[in-house]
Amino acid sequence: MIVMMLVFWGGLLAVILTVLRHPRFTRSRLTDAERILAERLARGEIDEEEYRRRKATLQR
């Protein structure tokens, strides 16, 4: 019975750690916003000054 309890809690801990380490949970929305902002700069939609200003706003 003790062995089964250890297996249960160990498995539960493994599942929780796996879920928390998944990239979907470790990346923030700001990272996505910064990526989109960088793409807009690369396409020439915004200039470098506007890029820096908006990136600073996102990082606050």
XYZ file of N, CA, C and O in Angstrom:
240
model
N 0.811 -1.185 0.000
C 0.000 0.000 0.000
C 0.866 1.265 0.000
O 0.543 2.234 -0.680
N 1.949 1.247 0.734
C 2.850 2.390 0.780
C 3.499 2.599 -0.593
O 3.649 3.731 -1.053
N 3.845 1.506 -1.258
C 4.451 1.602 -2.581
C 3.484 2.246 -3.567
O 3.863 3.129 -4.348
N 2.226 1.847 -3.519
C 1.221 2.426 -4.415
C 1.031 3.916 -4.140
O 0.842 4.715 -5.055
N 1.091 4.290 -2.880
C 0.963 5.701 -2.513
C 2.138 6.502 -3.064
O 1.960 7.596 -3.604
N 3.337 5.971 -2.957
C 4.519 6.643 -3.498
C 4.449 6.753 -5.026
O 4.805 7.788 -5.607
N 3.981 5.708 -5.676
C 3.821 5.730 -7.132
C 2.796 6.787 -7.535
O 2.995 7.552 -8.474
N 1.690 6.845 -6.805
C 0.654 7.829 -7.105
C 1.186 9.249 -6.980
O 1.040 10.067 -7.888
N 1.796 9.579 -5.836
C 2.288 10.947 -5.618
C 3.445 11.285 -6.560
O 3.559 12.412 -7.035
N 4.288 10.316 -6.843
C 5.376 10.542 -7.799
C 4.843 10.798 -9.199
O 5.323 11.689 -9.913
N 3.838 10.038 -9.602
C 3.223 10.250 -10.908
C 2.524 11.595 -10.996
O 2.618 12.299 -12.009
N 1.828 11.969 -9.936
C 1.151 13.267 -9.910
C 2.160 14.407 -10.004
O 1.960 15.365 -10.762
N 3.240 14.303 -9.284
C 4.290 15.316 -9.337
C 4.905 15.391 -10.730
O 5.149 16.476 -11.253
N 5.126 14.256 -11.356
C 5.691 14.221 -12.707
C 4.754 14.893 -13.713
O 5.201 15.654 -14.583
N 3.463 14.650 -13.584
C 2.488 15.269 -14.488
C 2.472 16.777 -14.292
O 2.492 17.547 -15.266
N 2.458 17.228 -13.057
C 2.437 18.661 -12.780
C 3.687 19.338 -13.332
O 3.608 20.390 -13.980
N 4.853 18.760 -13.112
C 6.094 19.344 -13.617
C 6.133 19.362 -15.145
O 6.601 20.318 -15.753
N 5.630 18.323 -15.766
C 5.587 18.262 -17.228
C 4.693 19.357 -17.791
O 5.057 20.042 -18.754
N 3.542 19.547 -17.184
C 2.616 20.581 -17.654
C 3.217 21.966 -17.467
O 3.146 22.812 -18.362
N 3.823 22.224 -16.332
C 4.388 23.547 -16.067
C 5.591 23.860 -16.939
O 5.864 25.025 -17.220
N 6.306 22.853 -17.369
C 7.483 23.075 -18.211
C 7.149 23.150 -19.695
O 7.998 23.466 -20.510
N 5.915 22.887 -20.053
C 5.494 22.937 -21.454
C 5.649 24.371 -21.967
O 5.317 25.321 -21.270
N 6.171 24.547 -23.185
C 6.396 25.894 -23.723
C 5.152 26.781 -23.729
O 5.248 27.991 -23.610
N 4.007 26.182 -23.843
C 2.776 26.971 -23.846
C 2.595 27.724 -22.528
O 2.058 28.826 -22.482
N 3.061 27.149 -21.436
C 2.908 27.777 -20.133
C 4.111 28.636 -19.760
O 3.983 29.522 -18.929
N 5.258 28.412 -20.353
C 6.442 29.185 -19.982
C 6.573 30.473 -20.779
O 7.183 31.416 -20.325
N 5.992 30.505 -21.980
C 6.046 31.727 -22.766
C 4.937 32.660 -22.325
O 3.820 32.243 -22.103
N 5.252 33.925 -22.265
C 4.212 34.887 -21.932
C 3.647 35.507 -23.196
O 4.212 35.381 -24.273
N 2.525 36.185 -23.046
C 1.924 36.860 -24.186
C 2.821 37.993 -24.678
O 2.790 38.337 -25.834
N 3.613 38.562 -23.792
C 4.511 39.633 -24.217
C 5.514 39.115 -25.232
O 5.879 39.827 -26.154
N 5.935 37.890 -25.081
C 6.869 37.317 -26.042
C 6.224 37.261 -27.422
O 6.855 37.596 -28.416
N 4.969 36.874 -27.477
C 4.253 36.853 -28.749
C 4.097 38.260 -29.304
O 4.263 38.483 -30.494
N 3.787 39.214 -28.434
C 3.625 40.594 -28.870
C 4.943 41.153 -29.385
O 4.978 41.859 -30.403
N 6.029 40.829 -28.707
C 7.342 41.301 -29.157
C 7.722 40.667 -30.492
O 8.320 41.320 -31.339
N 7.340 39.422 -30.685
C 7.624 38.758 -31.963
C 6.871 39.441 -33.098
O 7.431 39.712 -34.160
N 5.609 39.747 -32.861
C 4.809 40.433 -33.877
C 5.383 41.808 -34.160
O 5.466 42.244 -35.318
N 5.805 42.486 -33.119
C 6.402 43.811 -33.282
C 7.675 43.727 -34.117
O 7.896 44.547 -35.015
N 8.505 42.734 -33.864
C 9.734 42.545 -34.639
C 9.415 42.235 -36.102
O 10.103 42.712 -37.014
N 8.367 41.466 -36.333
C 7.965 41.165 -37.713
C 7.509 42.426 -38.436
O 7.822 42.623 -39.614
N 6.792 43.286 -37.728
C 6.347 44.544 -38.342
C 7.538 45.417 -38.703
O 7.537 46.080 -39.748
N 8.561 45.424 -37.850
C 9.779 46.182 -38.153
C 10.460 45.596 -39.378
O 10.879 46.335 -40.278
N 10.537 44.286 -39.438
C 11.195 43.623 -40.567
C 10.462 43.882 -41.883
O 11.091 44.000 -42.935
N 9.143 43.979 -41.828
C 8.369 44.252 -43.043
C 8.385 45.722 -43.431
O 7.908 46.085 -44.497
N 8.903 46.568 -42.547
C 8.973 47.993 -42.845
C 7.705 48.751 -42.495
O 7.537 49.897 -42.903
N 6.815 48.129 -41.744
C 5.573 48.794 -41.359
C 5.813 49.879 -40.315
O 5.064 50.850 -40.252
N 6.827 49.684 -39.479
C 7.187 50.685 -38.469
C 8.683 50.932 -38.557
O 9.444 50.088 -39.031
N 9.102 52.113 -38.101
C 10.533 52.407 -38.116
C 11.163 51.979 -36.782
O 10.468 51.554 -35.855
N 12.483 52.097 -36.711
C 13.204 51.615 -35.537
C 12.832 52.383 -34.279
O 12.729 51.807 -33.195
N 12.601 53.670 -34.406
C 12.233 54.486 -33.245
C 10.884 54.038 -32.668
O 10.733 53.877 -31.452
N 9.923 53.810 -33.543
C 8.611 53.354 -33.087
C 8.717 51.954 -32.484
O 8.066 51.640 -31.490
N 9.562 51.105 -33.097
C 9.776 49.764 -32.561
C 10.296 49.827 -31.128
O 9.775 49.159 -30.246
N 11.301 50.658 -30.884
C 11.882 50.768 -29.534
C 10.869 51.312 -28.538
O 10.785 50.843 -27.400
N 10.092 52.301 -28.969
C 9.095 52.897 -28.090
C 8.027 51.870 -27.707
O 7.667 51.719 -26.538
N 7.537 51.137 -28.695
C 6.496 50.134 -28.417
C 7.038 48.966 -27.601
O 6.342 48.423 -26.740
N 8.275 48.575 -27.862
C 8.867 47.470 -27.097
C 9.039 47.875 -25.635
O 8.769 47.077 -24.737
N 9.445 49.117 -25.407
C 9.571 49.602 -24.032
C 8.217 49.602 -23.329
O 8.105 49.256 -22.150
N 7.177 49.953 -24.066
C 5.824 49.934 -23.504
C 5.421 48.502 -23.141
O 4.826 48.276 -22.080
N 5.742 47.547 -23.988
C 5.389 46.156 -23.705
C 6.133 45.613 -22.489
O 5.600 44.794 -21.752
N 7.337 46.066 -22.277
C 8.155 45.532 -21.197
C 7.821 46.138 -19.837
O 8.297 45.674 -18.833
N 6.994 47.162 -19.809
C 6.599 47.753 -18.519
C 5.632 46.899 -17.785
O 4.887 46.143 -18.217
